[in-house]
Amino acid sequence: MLNKSKLIFILFLPLIFSCTTINLERKVDPPIKSYVKILHTVKILECSPGYVAMCPTGEYMSMGSGMVVNMIEDQTIVITAGHVCESEVDENRISKHQQEVSVVDYKGNQHQAHVIKATHDNGMGSVDMCALWVPTLREAGVDFSMFAPKSGQEVYYLGSPAGIYHPPVMPILTGIFSGDIDASNAMVGVPAVGGSSGSVILDMNNKMVGVLWAAHNFHHVTIMTNWHASSLFLYEVIQMYTGKTEITLPLIKN
C-alpha cells in the first residue's frame, strides 16, 4: 500500500510542478518600441511691465511619458497627458514665451513633436490628454481597446517615473483597475510619481484603456482618464484629419 501511494504521488508530481511553472511564467510582451519619454520646454522670454520681479526669465523643462497609438494612417501620433505637452502661462505677467515639445524614442534619439490637440480635466467629460504629431518617428503603435476595463482587471504601463529611462529600458509597472470615478476619470492601483504622467494604461493584451495623469499621496492610488472619455478624445483627433490627403497641423501656442 505504501509503494502504491508513492507511485501515485510520483505520477501527480510533474502535473503539480507544470501547473506552477505556467502560472509563474505568465507575462506580456510590452510594446517597448512604441514608448517615448516626453520633454516639454517653456521659455519665458519677456515679462510684462510691473511684473519683472515676479517673472523670472529663462528656460524651464519638465518631463513625462507617452506612447505611439495607431490613429491616423501613415502618421505617427503620440498620446500623453494634456499638462505634459501644454503648460498654462500667466499672460498678465508674461508677455512673451515659447513652448517646445520633443520625444525620446527607445533608441535614445530625440524628435521634435507638434501638438495636434490638448485638453484638460474638468471631471465632466473633458480629459487631461494630448495628441502629438512626430513626423520623424516611424514606429508602430498600440491600438485602443474595444472594451472598457472592469473593476479588478489587471493593467500595466510603461513609463518614466522620476524621469527614469535608460533606452530601451524603462520601468514597467502593474496594478489593478478600480473603476470609473466621474465622467472623465477612473482610479487604478498602480504606483506613480512625477514623470509617470502621460503613460498609456494598457490591458494585458497591450490595448490602450486610458492615460495616467495624476498620483495620490497614498502609494498605488492613481488617476487615469476613463475609457469612455478617452475614446471620445481619440475620435475627435481622428475626425480632424479624416479624408484629408495632407496633414497641416496647428502650431504650438507661443
Coordinates of N, CA, C and O in Angstrom, one line a residue, residues 143-231:
D143 N -3.0 49.7 -30.3 CA -4.4 50.0 -30.6 C -5.2 50.3 -29.3 O -4.9 49.9 -28.2
F144 N -6.3 51.1 -29.5 CA -7.2 51.4 -28.4 C -8.1 50.2 -28.2 O -8.6 49.6 -29.2
S145 N -8.4 49.8 -27.0 CA -9.2 48.6 -26.7 C -10.6 48.9 -27.1 O -11.2 49.9 -27.0
M146 N -11.2 47.8 -27.6 CA -12.6 47.8 -28.0 C -13.5 47.7 -26.7 O -14.8 47.8 -26.8
F147 N -12.9 47.3 -25.6 CA -13.7 47.0 -24.4 C -13.2 47.9 -23.2 O -12.0 48.0 -23.0
A148 N -14.1 48.4 -22.4 CA -13.7 49.2 -21.2 C -13.2 48.2 -20.2 O -13.7 47.1 -20.1
P149 N -12.2 48.6 -19.4 CA -11.7 47.7 -18.3 C -12.8 47.5 -17.2 O -13.6 48.4 -17.0
K150 N -12.7 46.4 -16.6 CA -13.7 46.1 -15.5 C -12.9 46.2 -14.1 O -11.7 45.9 -14.0
S151 N -13.7 46.5 -13.1 CA -13.1 46.5 -11.7 C -12.5 45.2 -11.4 O -13.1 44.1 -11.6
G152 N -11.2 45.2 -10.9 CA -10.5 44.0 -10.6 C -9.6 43.5 -11.7 O -8.8 42.6 -11.5
Q153 N -9.7 44.2 -12.9 CA -8.9 43.7 -14.0 C -7.5 44.2 -13.9 O -7.2 45.3 -13.5
E154 N -6.5 43.3 -14.3 CA -5.1 43.7 -14.2 C -4.7 44.6 -15.4 O -5.1 44.3 -16.5
V155 N -4.0 45.6 -15.1 CA -3.5 46.5 -16.2 C -2.0 46.9 -15.9 O -1.5 46.5 -14.8
Y156 N -1.4 47.5 -16.8 CA 0.0 47.9 -16.6 C 0.4 49.1 -17.5 O -0.4 49.5 -18.3
Y157 N 1.6 49.7 -17.2 CA 2.0 50.8 -18.1 C 3.6 50.8 -18.1 O 4.3 50.3 -17.3
L158 N 4.0 51.4 -19.2 CA 5.4 51.7 -19.4 C 5.6 53.2 -19.2 O 4.8 54.0 -19.8
G159 N 6.5 53.6 -18.3 CA 6.7 55.0 -18.0 C 8.0 55.4 -17.5 O 8.9 54.5 -17.4
S160 N 8.2 56.7 -17.2 CA 9.4 57.2 -16.7 C 9.2 57.9 -15.4 O 9.3 59.1 -15.3
P161 N 8.7 57.2 -14.3 CA 8.6 57.8 -13.0 C 9.9 58.4 -12.5 O 10.9 57.8 -12.7
A162 N 9.8 59.7 -12.0 CA 11.0 60.4 -11.6 C 12.0 60.6 -12.7 O 13.2 60.8 -12.5
G163 N 11.6 60.5 -14.0 CA 12.4 60.7 -15.1 C 13.3 59.5 -15.5 O 14.1 59.6 -16.4
I164 N 13.0 58.3 -14.9 CA 13.9 57.1 -15.1 C 13.6 56.6 -16.5 O 12.5 56.2 -16.9
Y165 N 14.7 56.6 -17.3 CA 14.6 56.0 -18.6 C 16.0 55.7 -19.2 O 16.8 56.6 -19.3
H166 N 16.3 54.5 -19.4 CA 17.6 54.1 -20.0 C 17.4 53.3 -21.3 O 17.4 52.1 -21.3
P167 N 17.1 54.1 -22.3 CA 16.7 53.4 -23.6 C 17.6 52.2 -24.0 O 18.8 52.3 -23.9
P168 N 16.9 51.1 -24.3 CA 15.5 50.9 -24.4 C 14.8 50.4 -23.2 O 13.6 49.9 -23.3
V169 N 15.4 50.6 -22.0 CA 14.8 50.0 -20.8 C 14.1 51.1 -20.0 O 14.6 52.2 -19.7
M170 N 12.8 50.9 -19.7 CA 12.0 51.8 -18.8 C 11.3 51.0 -17.8 O 11.1 49.8 -17.9
P171 N 10.9 51.6 -16.7 CA 10.1 50.8 -15.7 C 8.8 50.3 -16.3 O 8.1 51.0 -17.1
I172 N 8.4 49.1 -15.9 CA 7.1 48.5 -16.4 C 6.4 48.2 -15.1 O 6.8 47.3 -14.3
L173 N 5.2 48.8 -14.9 CA 4.6 48.7 -13.6 C 3.1 48.2 -13.7 O 2.4 48.7 -14.6
T174 N 2.7 47.3 -12.9 CA 1.4 46.7 -13.0 C 0.5 47.1 -11.8 O 1.0 47.6 -10.8
G175 N -0.8 46.9 -12.0 CA -1.7 47.2 -10.9 C -3.1 46.7 -11.3 O -3.3 46.0 -12.3
I176 N -4.1 47.1 -10.5 CA -5.5 46.7 -10.7 C -6.4 47.9 -10.9 O -6.3 48.9 -10.2
F177 N -7.2 47.7 -11.9 CA -8.2 48.8 -12.3 C -9.3 48.7 -11.2 O -9.9 47.7 -10.9
S178 N -9.6 49.9 -10.6 CA -10.6 50.0 -9.6 C -12.0 50.4 -10.1 O -13.0 49.7 -9.7
G179 N -12.1 51.3 -11.0 CA -13.4 51.7 -11.6 C -13.4 53.2 -11.9 O -12.6 54.0 -11.5
D180 N -14.5 53.6 -12.6 CA -14.7 55.0 -13.0 C -15.1 55.8 -11.8 O -15.9 55.3 -10.9
I181 N -14.6 57.1 -11.7 CA -15.0 57.9 -10.6 C -15.8 59.1 -11.0 O -16.4 59.8 -10.2
D182 N -15.7 59.5 -12.3 CA -16.6 60.6 -12.8 C -16.6 60.4 -14.3 O -16.1 59.4 -14.9
A183 N -17.2 61.4 -15.0 CA -17.3 61.4 -16.5 C -16.0 61.4 -17.2 O -15.9 61.1 -18.4
S184 N -14.9 61.8 -16.5 CA -13.6 62.0 -17.2 C -12.6 60.9 -16.7 O -11.7 60.6 -17.5
N185 N -12.7 60.5 -15.5 CA -11.6 59.8 -14.9 C -12.0 58.4 -14.3 O -13.2 58.1 -14.0
A186 N -10.9 57.6 -14.0 CA -11.1 56.4 -13.3 C -9.9 56.2 -12.3 O -8.9 56.9 -12.4
M187 N -10.0 55.3 -11.4 CA -9.0 55.0 -10.4 C -8.3 53.7 -10.7 O -9.0 52.7 -11.1
V188 N -7.0 53.7 -10.6 CA -6.3 52.5 -10.9 C -5.2 52.3 -9.8 O -4.5 53.3 -9.4
G189 N -4.9 51.1 -9.4 CA -3.9 50.8 -8.3 C -2.6 50.5 -8.9 O -2.1 49.4 -8.8
V190 N -1.9 51.5 -9.5 CA -0.5 51.4 -10.0 C 0.3 52.4 -9.3 O -0.1 53.5 -9.0
P191 N 1.6 52.1 -9.0 CA 2.5 53.1 -8.5 C 2.8 54.2 -9.5 O 3.1 53.9 -10.7
A192 N 2.9 55.5 -9.1 CA 3.2 56.6 -10.0 C 3.7 57.8 -9.2 O 3.3 58.0 -8.1
V193 N 4.6 58.5 -9.8 CA 5.2 59.8 -9.3 C 5.3 60.7 -10.4 O 5.0 60.4 -11.6
G194 N 5.8 61.9 -10.2 CA 6.1 62.8 -11.3 C 7.0 62.2 -12.3 O 8.0 61.5 -12.0
G195 N 6.6 62.3 -13.6 CA 7.3 61.7 -14.7 C 6.5 60.5 -15.3 O 6.6 60.1 -16.4
S196 N 5.6 60.0 -14.4 CA 4.7 58.9 -14.9 C 3.5 59.5 -15.7 O 2.9 58.8 -16.5
S197 N 3.2 60.8 -15.5 CA 2.1 61.4 -16.2 C 2.2 61.2 -17.7 O 3.3 61.4 -18.3
G198 N 1.1 60.9 -18.3 CA 1.1 60.7 -19.8 C 1.3 59.2 -20.2 O 1.1 58.9 -21.4
S199 N 1.6 58.4 -19.2 CA 1.8 56.9 -19.5 C 0.4 56.4 -20.0 O -0.6 56.6 -19.4
V200 N 0.5 55.6 -21.1 CA -0.7 54.9 -21.6 C -1.0 53.7 -20.7 O -0.1 52.8 -20.6
I201 N -2.2 53.6 -20.2 CA -2.5 52.4 -19.4 C -3.0 51.3 -20.4 O -3.8 51.5 -21.2
L202 N -2.4 50.1 -20.3 CA -2.7 49.0 -21.2 C -3.3 47.9 -20.4 O -3.0 47.6 -19.3
D203 N -4.2 47.1 -21.2 CA -4.7 45.9 -20.6 C -3.6 44.8 -20.9 O -2.6 45.1 -21.5
M204 N -3.9 43.6 -20.5 CA -2.9 42.5 -20.7 C -2.8 42.0 -22.1 O -2.0 41.1 -22.4
N205 N -3.6 42.6 -23.0 CA -3.5 42.3 -24.5 C -2.8 43.5 -25.2 O -2.8 43.6 -26.4
N206 N -2.2 44.4 -24.4 CA -1.5 45.5 -25.0 C -2.4 46.5 -25.7 O -2.0 47.2 -26.7
K207 N -3.6 46.6 -25.2 CA -4.6 47.6 -25.8 C -4.7 48.7 -24.8 O -4.8 48.6 -23.6
M208 N -4.7 50.0 -25.4 CA -4.9 51.2 -24.6 C -6.3 51.3 -24.0 O -7.3 51.1 -24.6
V209 N -6.3 51.6 -22.6 CA -7.6 51.8 -22.0 C -7.7 53.1 -21.3 O -8.8 53.5 -20.8
G210 N -6.7 53.9 -21.3 CA -6.7 55.3 -20.7 C -5.3 55.8 -20.6 O -4.3 55.2 -21.0
V211 N -5.2 57.0 -20.0 CA -3.9 57.7 -19.8 C -3.8 58.1 -18.3 O -4.7 58.8 -17.8
L212 N -2.7 57.7 -17.7 CA -2.4 58.1 -16.4 C -2.0 59.6 -16.3 O -1.2 60.0 -17.1
W213 N -2.6 60.3 -15.4 CA -2.2 61.8 -15.3 C -2.1 62.3 -13.9 O -1.6 63.5 -13.8
A214 N -2.5 61.6 -12.9 CA -2.4 62.2 -11.5 C -2.1 61.1 -10.6 O -2.6 60.0 -10.7
A215 N -1.3 61.4 -9.5 CA -1.0 60.4 -8.5 C -1.4 60.9 -7.1 O -1.3 62.1 -6.9
H216 N -1.9 60.1 -6.3 CA -2.3 60.4 -4.9 C -1.1 60.3 -4.0 O -0.1 59.6 -4.3
N217 N -1.2 61.0 -2.9 CA -0.1 60.9 -1.9 C 0.0 59.4 -1.3 O 1.1 59.0 -1.0
F218 N -1.1 58.7 -1.3 CA -1.1 57.3 -0.9 C -0.6 56.5 -2.0 O -1.1 56.5 -3.1
H219 N 0.4 55.7 -1.7 CA 1.1 54.9 -2.7 C 0.1 53.9 -3.4 O -0.8 53.4 -2.8
H220 N 0.2 53.8 -4.7 CA -0.6 52.9 -5.6 C -2.0 53.4 -5.8 O -2.9 52.6 -6.2
V221 N -2.3 54.6 -5.5 CA -3.6 55.2 -5.9 C -3.4 56.3 -6.9 O -2.8 57.3 -6.7
T222 N -3.9 56.0 -8.1 CA -3.5 56.8 -9.3 C -4.8 57.1 -10.1 O -5.7 56.3 -10.1
I223 N -4.8 58.3 -10.7 CA -6.0 58.7 -11.5 C -5.6 58.6 -13.0 O -4.5 59.0 -13.4
M224 N -6.5 58.0 -13.8 CA -6.3 57.9 -15.2 C -7.6 58.4 -15.9 O -8.6 58.5 -15.3
T225 N -7.4 58.7 -17.2 CA -8.6 59.1 -18.0 C -9.4 57.8 -18.2 O -8.9 56.7 -18.4
N226 N -10.8 57.9 -18.1 CA -11.5 56.6 -18.2 C -11.7 56.3 -19.7 O -11.4 57.1 -20.6
W227 N -12.1 55.1 -19.9 CA -12.1 54.5 -21.3 C -13.1 55.3 -22.2 O -12.8 55.6 -23.3
H228 N -14.2 55.7 -21.7 CA -15.3 56.3 -22.5 C -14.8 57.7 -22.9 O -14.9 58.1 -24.1
A229 N -14.3 58.5 -22.0 CA -13.8 59.9 -22.3 C -12.6 59.8 -23.2 O -12.4 60.7 -24.1
S230 N -11.7 58.8 -23.0 CA -10.5 58.7 -23.8 C -10.9 58.4 -25.2 O -10.3 58.9 -26.2
S231 N -11.9 57.5 -25.4 CA -12.3 57.1 -26.8 C -12.8 58.3 -27.5 O -12.6 58.5 -28.7

